[in-house]
Coordinates of C-alpha atoms and ligand atoms in Angstrom, one line a residue:
M19 CA 25.7 -32.5 -25.1
V20 CA 25.5 -28.8 -24.1
D21 CA 27.3 -27.1 -21.3
V22 CA 24.2 -26.0 -19.3
V23 CA 20.4 -26.5 -19.3
V24 CA 18.6 -23.7 -17.5
V25 CA 15.1 -24.8 -16.3
G26 CA 12.7 -21.9 -16.5
L27 CA 13.0 -18.4 -18.0
G28 CA 11.6 -16.2 -15.2
P29 CA 13.8 -13.4 -13.8
A30 CA 16.1 -16.0 -12.2
G31 CA 16.5 -18.1 -15.3
I32 CA 16.9 -15.1 -17.7
V33 CA 19.8 -13.7 -15.7
A34 CA 21.5 -17.0 -15.3
A35 CA 21.1 -17.9 -19.1
H36 CA 22.3 -14.4 -20.1
V37 CA 25.5 -14.6 -17.9
L38 CA 26.3 -18.2 -18.9
A39 CA 25.9 -17.7 -22.6
S40 CA 27.7 -14.3 -22.6
A41 CA 30.7 -16.1 -21.2
G42 CA 30.7 -18.5 -24.3
L43 CA 29.0 -21.6 -22.8
S44 CA 26.5 -23.4 -24.8
V45 CA 23.1 -22.9 -23.1
V46 CA 19.7 -24.3 -23.7
A47 CA 16.9 -22.7 -21.7
A48 CA 13.7 -24.9 -21.3
Q49 CA 10.5 -22.8 -20.8
A50 CA 7.2 -24.5 -20.2
R51 CA 4.2 -23.2 -22.2
A52 CA 1.3 -21.6 -20.4
D53 CA -2.2 -22.8 -20.8
A54 CA -5.2 -20.4 -21.0
G55 CA -4.8 -19.7 -17.2
G56 CA -1.3 -18.5 -17.6
R57 CA 0.1 -21.6 -16.0
A58 CA 1.4 -24.8 -17.5
A59 CA -0.4 -28.0 -16.7
L60 CA 2.7 -30.1 -16.0
V61 CA 4.6 -27.4 -14.2
S62 CA 2.1 -25.7 -12.1
P63 CA -0.9 -28.0 -11.4
A64 CA -2.8 -26.7 -8.4
P65 CA -1.0 -28.0 -5.3
T66 CA -2.8 -29.6 -2.3
V67 CA -2.7 -27.6 0.9
R68 CA -3.1 -28.6 4.6
T69 CA -2.2 -26.8 7.8
H70 CA -0.4 -29.7 9.6
D71 CA 0.9 -33.3 9.1
A72 CA -2.1 -35.0 10.5
E73 CA -4.6 -33.3 8.2
E74 CA -5.6 -34.5 4.8
A75 CA -4.3 -32.2 2.1
L76 CA -7.1 -30.9 -0.2
P77 CA -6.6 -29.6 -3.8
H78 CA -6.4 -25.9 -3.9
L79 CA -8.8 -24.2 -6.2
S80 CA -6.1 -22.8 -8.4
P81 CA -2.3 -22.9 -8.9
Q82 CA -0.1 -20.4 -7.2
A83 CA -0.4 -16.9 -8.6
G84 CA 2.2 -16.5 -11.4
R85 CA 3.0 -17.0 -15.1
D86 CA 4.5 -19.9 -17.1
E87 CA 6.1 -18.1 -20.1
I88 CA 9.4 -16.2 -20.9
G89 CA 9.6 -13.5 -18.2
G90 CA 7.9 -15.7 -15.6
S91 CA 5.9 -14.1 -12.7
K92 CA 7.7 -10.8 -13.0
L93 CA 5.3 -10.2 -16.0
L94 CA 2.6 -9.7 -13.4
A95 CA 4.7 -7.7 -11.0
A96 CA 4.8 -3.9 -10.3
P97 CA 7.7 -4.6 -10.6
Q98 CA 9.1 -3.1 -7.4
A99 CA 12.9 -3.8 -7.2
Y100 CA 14.3 -3.7 -3.6
R101 CA 17.6 -4.6 -2.1
L102 CA 17.1 -6.5 1.1
D103 CA 18.1 -4.8 4.4
E104 CA 20.9 -6.0 6.7
W105 CA 18.5 -7.5 9.3
S106 CA 17.0 -9.9 6.8
L107 CA 20.4 -11.5 6.2
R108 CA 21.5 -11.4 9.9
G109 CA 18.2 -12.0 11.8
R110 CA 19.6 -14.8 13.9
S111 CA 22.8 -13.1 15.1
T112 CA 21.1 -9.8 15.8
A113 CA 17.9 -11.2 17.5
D114 CA 19.2 -10.3 20.9
R115 CA 20.0 -6.8 19.9
C116 CA 16.5 -6.3 18.6
G117 CA 15.1 -7.4 22.0
G118 CA 12.8 -9.9 20.3
A119 CA 11.9 -13.3 21.4
L120 CA 12.8 -16.1 19.0
P121 CA 10.0 -18.7 19.0
T122 CA 11.3 -22.1 20.0
D123 CA 9.8 -23.8 16.9
A124 CA 11.4 -21.3 14.4
D125 CA 14.7 -22.1 12.8
L126 CA 15.9 -18.6 12.0
V127 CA 19.5 -18.6 10.5
D128 CA 21.8 -16.0 9.1
W129 CA 22.5 -16.1 5.4
P130 CA 25.9 -17.4 4.5
I131 CA 26.6 -14.1 2.7
G132 CA 26.1 -10.5 3.7
L133 CA 24.9 -7.3 2.0
D134 CA 28.5 -6.5 1.1
D135 CA 28.7 -9.8 -1.0
L136 CA 25.5 -9.0 -2.7
A137 CA 26.2 -5.3 -3.4
P138 CA 28.1 -5.6 -6.7
W139 CA 25.5 -8.0 -8.0
Y140 CA 22.6 -5.6 -7.1
D141 CA 24.6 -2.9 -8.9
L142 CA 24.7 -5.0 -12.1
V143 CA 21.0 -5.9 -11.9
E144 CA 19.9 -2.3 -11.3
R145 CA 21.9 -1.2 -14.4
A146 CA 20.5 -4.0 -16.5
M147 CA 16.9 -3.5 -15.4
A148 CA 17.1 0.3 -15.2
V149 CA 15.9 0.5 -11.6
G150 CA 14.7 3.9 -10.3
A151 CA 11.9 5.7 -8.6
R152 CA 8.8 6.6 -10.5
P153 CA 7.4 10.1 -10.3
P154 CA 5.4 11.0 -7.2
T155 CA 1.6 11.1 -7.4
P156 CA -0.8 13.3 -5.4
W157 CA -1.4 10.2 -3.1
T158 CA 2.3 9.5 -2.6
D159 CA 2.9 13.2 -1.9
R160 CA 0.1 13.2 0.7
M161 CA 1.4 10.0 2.4
S162 CA 5.1 11.4 2.3
R163 CA 3.9 14.5 4.2
A164 CA 2.1 12.4 6.8
A165 CA 5.0 10.1 7.3
R166 CA 7.3 13.1 7.9
S167 CA 4.9 14.6 10.4
L168 CA 5.1 11.3 12.3
G169 CA 8.9 11.5 12.3
W170 CA 9.4 8.8 9.8
E171 CA 11.7 9.0 6.7
P172 CA 9.6 8.3 3.6
F173 CA 11.3 7.3 0.3
A174 CA 10.1 6.4 -3.2
A175 CA 10.0 2.7 -3.8
P176 CA 12.5 1.6 -6.4
A177 CA 11.0 -0.1 -9.5
A178 CA 12.5 -1.7 -12.7
A179 CA 11.7 0.1 -15.9
S180 CA 10.0 -2.9 -17.3
K181 CA 8.3 -6.1 -16.2
D182 CA 9.9 -7.9 -19.1
A183 CA 13.6 -8.7 -18.7
S184 CA 13.8 -10.9 -21.7
G185 CA 15.8 -8.3 -23.6
L186 CA 18.8 -9.8 -21.8
L187 CA 18.4 -12.9 -24.0
D188 CA 18.6 -10.9 -27.3
D189 CA 21.7 -11.9 -29.2
S190 CA 23.0 -13.8 -26.2
G191 CA 23.3 -17.1 -28.0
V192 CA 20.9 -18.8 -25.6
E193 CA 18.9 -21.5 -27.3
I194 CA 15.3 -21.3 -26.1
M195 CA 13.5 -24.6 -26.0
P196 CA 9.7 -24.7 -25.5
A197 CA 9.6 -27.7 -23.2
T198 CA 8.8 -28.8 -19.7
V199 CA 11.7 -30.4 -17.8
T200 CA 10.2 -33.5 -16.1
A201 CA 13.4 -35.0 -14.4
L202 CA 17.0 -34.2 -13.6
L203 CA 19.3 -37.1 -14.6
R204 CA 22.3 -38.3 -12.7
G205 CA 25.1 -40.7 -13.4
S206 CA 26.6 -43.4 -11.2
T207 CA 28.6 -40.8 -9.3
G208 CA 25.4 -38.9 -8.5
A209 CA 26.5 -35.9 -10.7
I210 CA 24.2 -34.3 -13.1
T211 CA 24.3 -35.8 -16.7
G212 CA 21.3 -34.3 -18.3
V213 CA 17.5 -33.6 -18.2
E214 CA 14.4 -35.4 -19.3
Y215 CA 11.8 -33.1 -20.9
V216 CA 8.5 -33.1 -22.8
D217 CA 8.8 -31.1 -26.0
A218 CA 6.2 -28.9 -27.8
L219 CA 4.8 -32.0 -29.6
E220 CA 4.4 -33.7 -26.2
V221 CA 7.2 -36.2 -26.9
T222 CA 9.5 -37.2 -24.0
R223 CA 13.1 -36.7 -24.7
T224 CA 16.5 -36.3 -23.0
L225 CA 19.3 -33.8 -23.3
A226 CA 22.8 -34.4 -22.0
C227 CA 24.6 -31.5 -20.2
R228 CA 27.4 -30.7 -17.9
A229 CA 25.3 -28.8 -15.5
V230 CA 21.7 -27.8 -14.8
V231 CA 20.5 -24.5 -13.4
V232 CA 17.0 -24.9 -11.9
A233 CA 15.2 -21.6 -12.0
A234 CA 11.6 -22.9 -11.9
S235 CA 10.4 -20.8 -8.8
V236 CA 9.7 -22.2 -5.4
I237 CA 7.0 -24.9 -5.7
P238 CA 8.0 -26.2 -9.2
T239 CA 11.6 -26.3 -8.2
V240 CA 11.0 -28.3 -5.0
R241 CA 8.6 -30.6 -7.0
L242 CA 11.2 -31.2 -9.7
L243 CA 13.8 -32.1 -7.3
L244 CA 11.7 -34.5 -5.4
L245 CA 10.3 -36.1 -8.6
S246 CA 14.0 -36.6 -9.5
D247 CA 14.6 -38.3 -6.1
I248 CA 16.9 -35.5 -5.0
T249 CA 16.0 -34.9 -1.4
A250 CA 19.2 -33.7 0.5
A251 CA 18.3 -36.2 3.2
G252 CA 14.8 -34.8 3.8
K253 CA 15.8 -31.2 3.7
V254 CA 14.4 -30.4 0.2
G255 CA 11.0 -28.8 0.7
R256 CA 11.6 -27.7 4.3
W257 CA 11.6 -24.1 5.8
F258 CA 9.0 -23.1 3.2
M259 CA 7.9 -19.4 3.8
S260 CA 5.4 -17.0 2.3
H261 CA 4.9 -13.2 2.6
N262 CA 1.4 -13.0 4.2
S263 CA 1.0 -9.6 2.5
F264 CA -1.8 -7.5 4.1
V265 CA -3.5 -4.2 3.6
V266 CA -5.1 -1.5 5.7
H267 CA -7.6 0.8 4.0
G268 CA -8.7 4.4 4.9
D269 CA -11.4 6.5 3.6
F270 CA -10.9 10.2 2.8
P271 CA -14.5 11.5 2.3
G272 CA -14.9 13.8 -0.6
V273 CA -11.2 13.5 -1.7
D274 CA -10.5 12.0 -5.1
L275 CA -7.1 10.2 -4.4
G276 CA -6.5 9.7 -8.1
R277 CA -6.5 5.8 -8.2
R278 CA -6.3 5.9 -11.9
D279 CA -3.1 7.8 -12.0
A280 CA -0.4 5.2 -11.4
G281 CA 0.1 1.5 -10.6
P282 CA 1.8 -0.1 -7.6
A283 CA 5.3 0.7 -8.8
S284 CA 4.7 4.4 -7.9
A285 CA 4.8 3.9 -4.2
V286 CA 6.1 5.7 -1.2
A287 CA 7.6 3.6 1.6
V288 CA 8.8 3.7 5.1
A289 CA 11.4 1.4 6.7
E290 CA 10.9 2.3 10.3
F291 CA 9.1 -1.0 11.0
E292 CA 11.4 -3.4 9.2
G293 CA 13.1 -6.1 11.2
G294 CA 16.1 -4.2 12.4
G295 CA 14.5 -0.8 12.6
F296 CA 12.8 -0.8 16.0
D297 CA 13.1 -2.2 19.5
H298 CA 11.0 -5.5 19.7
T299 CA 11.1 -5.8 23.5
G300 CA 7.9 -7.3 24.8
L301 CA 6.3 -7.5 21.4
G302 CA 6.6 -11.2 21.0
F303 CA 7.8 -11.3 17.5
L304 CA 10.9 -10.7 15.4
G305 CA 11.1 -9.0 12.0
G306 CA 8.7 -6.6 10.4
S307 CA 8.1 -5.1 7.0
I308 CA 8.3 -2.0 5.0
L309 CA 5.0 -0.2 4.8
Q310 CA 4.0 1.2 1.4
A311 CA 1.4 3.5 0.0
A312 CA 0.6 3.2 -3.7
M313 CA -2.4 3.6 -6.0
T314 CA -3.1 0.1 -7.1
G315 CA -5.3 1.0 -10.0
P316 CA -9.0 1.0 -10.6
W317 CA -11.2 -1.2 -8.4
T318 CA -11.9 -4.1 -10.8
D319 CA -14.8 -6.3 -9.7
D320 CA -12.6 -9.0 -8.3
R321 CA -10.9 -6.6 -5.9
V322 CA -14.0 -5.2 -4.3
P323 CA -14.7 -8.1 -1.9
G324 CA -11.2 -7.8 -0.6
A325 CA -11.5 -4.1 0.0
A326 CA -14.8 -4.5 1.7
A327 CA -13.6 -7.2 4.1
G328 CA -13.4 -5.9 7.6
L329 CA -15.5 -2.8 6.9
D330 CA -17.5 -1.6 9.9
P331 CA -21.2 -0.8 9.4
A332 CA -20.5 2.4 11.3
T333 CA -18.2 3.4 8.5
T334 CA -20.6 2.7 5.7
N335 CA -23.6 4.2 7.6
G336 CA -25.3 0.8 7.3
A337 CA -24.7 0.4 3.6
E338 CA -23.8 -3.0 2.2
P339 CA -20.0 -3.0 2.4
E340 CA -19.3 -3.9 -1.3
A341 CA -21.8 -1.4 -2.6
W342 CA -20.2 1.2 -0.3
V343 CA -16.7 0.4 -1.7
R344 CA -18.0 0.8 -5.3
A345 CA -19.6 4.1 -4.5
N346 CA -16.6 5.5 -2.6
H347 CA -13.7 3.8 -4.4
A348 CA -12.0 7.1 -5.5
S349 CA -11.5 8.2 -1.9
I350 CA -10.2 4.9 -0.5
G351 CA -6.5 4.8 0.1
T352 CA -4.4 1.8 1.0
V353 CA -1.2 0.9 2.9
W354 CA 0.2 -2.6 2.4
A355 CA 2.9 -4.6 4.0
Q356 CA 5.0 -7.7 3.2
P357 CA 5.9 -9.0 6.6
D358 CA 8.8 -11.4 7.5
Q359 CA 7.8 -14.9 8.2
L360 CA 10.2 -17.0 10.2
P361 CA 11.4 -20.3 8.7
R362 CA 9.9 -23.4 10.4
W363 CA 10.7 -27.1 9.6
D364 CA 7.0 -28.0 9.7
N365 CA 6.1 -25.5 6.9
A366 CA 7.0 -27.6 3.9
I367 CA 6.5 -28.7 0.4
D368 CA 6.4 -32.4 -0.5
L369 CA 4.8 -34.8 -3.1
D370 CA 1.2 -35.5 -2.6
P371 CA 0.7 -39.2 -2.1
V372 CA -2.8 -39.2 -3.6
H373 CA -3.4 -36.3 -6.1
R374 CA -1.7 -36.3 -9.6
D375 CA -1.3 -34.1 -12.6
A376 CA -2.5 -34.7 -16.2
A377 CA 0.5 -36.9 -16.8
G378 CA -0.1 -38.9 -13.6
R379 CA 2.8 -37.5 -11.6
P380 CA 2.2 -36.3 -7.9
V381 CA 1.3 -32.7 -7.5
A382 CA 3.1 -30.6 -4.8
R383 CA 1.6 -30.8 -1.3
V384 CA 2.0 -27.6 0.8
T385 CA 1.8 -27.9 4.6
F386 CA 1.6 -24.4 6.0
A387 CA 0.2 -22.6 9.1
L388 CA 0.7 -19.2 10.5
A389 CA 2.1 -19.0 14.0
D390 CA 1.3 -16.8 17.0
D391 CA 4.3 -14.5 16.2
D392 CA 2.8 -14.0 12.7
A393 CA -0.5 -12.7 14.2
R394 CA 1.4 -10.4 16.6
R395 CA 3.5 -9.0 13.7
W396 CA 0.3 -8.3 11.8
E397 CA -1.3 -6.6 14.8
F398 CA 1.7 -4.3 15.3
L399 CA 2.3 -3.5 11.6
S400 CA -1.4 -2.9 10.7
E401 CA -1.7 -0.5 13.7
R402 CA 1.3 1.4 12.3
A403 CA -0.3 1.5 8.8
A404 CA -3.6 2.7 10.2
Q405 CA -1.7 5.4 12.2
W406 CA -0.1 6.5 8.9
L407 CA -3.4 6.6 7.1
R408 CA -5.1 8.6 10.0
E409 CA -2.2 11.1 10.0
S410 CA -2.8 11.7 6.3
G411 CA -6.5 12.5 7.0
A412 CA -8.3 9.2 6.9
R413 CA -11.7 9.5 8.6
T414 CA -11.5 5.8 9.5
T415 CA -9.4 2.7 8.7
W416 CA -10.2 -1.0 8.4
R417 CA -8.4 -4.2 7.5
P418 CA -9.4 -7.7 6.2
P419 CA -8.8 -10.4 8.8
L420 CA -5.4 -12.1 8.9
A421 CA -5.5 -15.2 6.6
A422 CA -2.7 -17.7 5.7
Q423 CA -1.5 -17.3 2.2
P424 CA 0.4 -20.6 1.4
L425 CA 0.2 -19.8 -2.4
G426 CA 0.9 -16.1 -2.3
T427 CA 2.8 -14.0 -4.7
H428 CA 6.1 -14.1 -2.8
L429 CA 7.2 -17.6 -1.8
Y430 CA 10.5 -18.7 -0.2
G431 CA 12.5 -21.7 1.0
G432 CA 12.5 -25.4 0.2
A433 CA 16.2 -25.4 -0.9
R434 CA 17.8 -23.3 1.8
M435 CA 21.3 -22.0 1.2
G436 CA 24.0 -22.3 3.9
D437 CA 27.6 -23.4 4.5
S438 CA 26.8 -26.8 6.1
P439 CA 25.2 -29.8 4.3
E440 CA 23.8 -30.7 7.7
T441 CA 21.6 -27.7 7.9
S442 CA 21.1 -26.5 4.3
V443 CA 20.6 -27.7 0.7
V444 CA 22.8 -25.5 -1.4
D445 CA 25.8 -23.3 -0.8
S446 CA 25.8 -19.5 -1.2
F447 CA 26.3 -19.9 -5.0
G448 CA 23.2 -22.1 -5.2
R449 CA 25.4 -25.2 -5.7
F450 CA 23.7 -28.3 -4.4
H451 CA 25.8 -29.7 -1.5
D452 CA 25.6 -33.3 -2.6
V453 CA 24.8 -33.3 -6.4
P454 CA 27.7 -32.0 -8.5
G455 CA 26.5 -30.0 -11.5
L456 CA 23.2 -28.9 -9.9
V457 CA 22.6 -25.3 -9.2
I458 CA 19.4 -23.7 -7.8
V459 CA 18.5 -20.1 -8.3
G460 CA 15.5 -18.3 -7.1
S461 CA 13.9 -17.5 -3.7
S462 CA 13.8 -21.2 -2.9
T463 CA 17.3 -20.8 -1.6
F464 CA 16.5 -17.8 0.7
P465 CA 17.0 -18.7 4.3
T466 CA 14.6 -15.8 5.3
T467 CA 12.0 -13.8 3.5
G468 CA 12.9 -10.2 4.4
G469 CA 10.2 -7.6 4.6
R470 CA 10.4 -6.5 1.0
G471 CA 9.8 -8.0 -2.5
P472 CA 12.2 -10.7 -3.6
V473 CA 12.8 -10.2 -7.3
E474 CA 15.9 -7.9 -7.3
T475 CA 17.6 -10.3 -4.8
I476 CA 16.7 -13.3 -6.9
E477 CA 18.2 -11.6 -9.9
A478 CA 21.4 -10.6 -8.0
L479 CA 21.9 -14.0 -6.5
S480 CA 21.4 -15.6 -10.0
W481 CA 24.0 -13.3 -11.5
R482 CA 26.4 -14.3 -8.8
S483 CA 25.6 -18.1 -9.1
A484 CA 25.9 -18.1 -12.9
T485 CA 29.2 -16.3 -12.7
Q486 CA 30.6 -18.9 -10.3
L487 CA 29.3 -21.7 -12.5
V488 CA 31.2 -20.2 -15.5
E489 CA 34.4 -20.5 -13.3
D490 CA 33.4 -24.1 -12.2
L491 CA 32.9 -25.3 -15.8
R492 CA 36.2 -23.8 -17.1
Ligands
LIG6 C1 1.1 -10.7 -9.1 C2 2.6 -10.7 -8.6 C3 3.2 -9.5 -8.4 C4 4.5 -9.5 -7.9 N1 5.1 -8.2 -7.7 C5 6.4 -8.2 -7.3 C6 7.1 -7.0 -7.1 O1 6.5 -5.9 -7.4 N2 8.4 -7.0 -6.6 C7 9.0 -8.1 -6.4 O2 10.1 -8.1 -5.9 N3 8.4 -9.3 -6.6 C8 7.1 -9.4 -7.0 N4 6.6 -10.6 -7.3 C9 7.3 -11.8 -7.1 C10 8.3 -12.1 -8.3 O3 7.6 -11.9 -9.6 C11 8.8 -13.5 -8.3 O4 9.5 -13.6 -7.0 C12 9.8 -13.8 -9.4 O5 9.2 -13.7 -10.6 C13 10.4 -15.2 -9.2 O6 11.2 -15.3 -10.2 P1 11.7 -16.8 -10.7 O7 12.5 -16.7 -11.9 O8 12.3 -17.5 -9.6 O9 10.3 -17.6 -11.0 P2 9.2 -17.3 -12.0 O10 9.1 -15.9 -12.3 O11 7.9 -18.0 -11.4 O12 9.6 -18.1 -13.3 C14 9.8 -19.4 -13.3 C15 9.7 -19.9 -14.7 O13 10.1 -21.2 -14.8 C16 9.2 -22.0 -15.6 N5 9.3 -23.4 -15.2 C17 9.0 -23.9 -14.0 N6 9.2 -25.2 -14.0 C18 9.6 -25.6 -15.3 C19 9.9 -26.8 -15.9 N7 9.9 -27.9 -15.2 N8 10.3 -26.8 -17.2 C20 10.3 -25.6 -17.9 N9 9.9 -24.4 -17.4 C21 9.6 -24.4 -16.1 C22 7.9 -21.3 -15.3 O14 7.0 -21.6 -16.4 C23 8.3 -19.9 -15.2 O15 8.2 -19.2 -16.5 C24 5.2 -10.7 -7.8 C25 4.6 -11.9 -8.1 C26 3.3 -11.9 -8.5 C27 2.7 -13.2 -8.8

């Protein structure tokens, strides 16, 4: 018997394991092993996807973007490290003040905690991850000048010093177990008693514990709960959200923008078009996004088709778009956004009744569609991004068409946090309302997305949840 099993060692699990073990608890952290694709067959088999309940869900070509190893998906990240803004936590109660229309099918709620509650945990994370701004580049300087001339207030995006937070585990006493947790075990009272897992030799075993912290990221967390028959009366898997990140490109003929100089962590951002930052009257949507300009590295072959999507033949003088992008890549600059998406009951994750993984267990089924307000938010924000690029000297701008991203890089929901068991799955500490000993950390608990990256908030909430669990287990 150990005190706590932590499921998953991405940023959420690393922080939780560090805090729990540092407090003297015995902690075993199970981490699945990636296959050649960076994802583990039993944890992240490709889900099936459909747009609504009446549609047949089809297997997606690949798993969600991410990594199954110590460090998790943050190993692929910039890693930008943002605090959320006040609107993201108070979107429901401030909707009227923003002048925005709340769609009748959206279920927007305030978080049960505010930025004041999160601030000390953000402070701890920023110290531990050495968060700060990267030096400016010629491109970010150019875009800063353009933003100021539009009357906006540009700022350098905060970034963690390293993608790899696993240093927090050094000398912590956490026992790392290469294993995939396949079920959460409960006793006759319904409380957690242990986990079932498949070890490195593919033998199924069990481990007894007093509490489990599930830090498996959104889709694997929901799947593990449902495979363990933990449903919170049908609420597990609901209010699933995704950042439908989008880009707008601009060309600066004859200017070498220095694409090779820096990665996406060296970004300049503006927050004027985030949820609480502007009057939404008549716009038909709530929320928004920060807009960011960064050099996202050289144009690798796989990125060319995306950059060429939406290019007008008038811009390329009739040249084939992909060939034109290859020839002009040094003078193409990009602004990108991570727009809010409102929570909806019908956007959900459940277990697929047909499709199974290598061990014969149901894969996750994702039901996800964009709504009219998503399209209006995209129209509005992409015009502001284009305006920013034009102000900085772009001859012309273009954007790929809006497309739903059910398996994007930033996913949210499925185990919503709130004060009431009637309308949420976990409390503000990630404690499951009706399963003693079960704590969920990660963006599955977020009631809203926010218009910025999630990882620093995931880490801050995990620190807060683990600190509370230490108290609970005393
Ligand atoms: C390409 C990319 C770029 C990104 N850039 C940014 C950025 O710049 N800024 C930002 O804020 N966010 C960014 N993100 C998002 C961020 O990386 C994720 O939100 C964050 O990593 C989620 O942390 P997590 O610990 O909840 O989950 P993960 O990082 O996904 O880690 C979960 C871990 O749990 C393990 N696991 C799951 N199930 C089991 C199981 N049953 N048994 C054992 N182990 C299990 C997984 O193998 C994995 O290692 C990016 C994501 C991607 C993919």
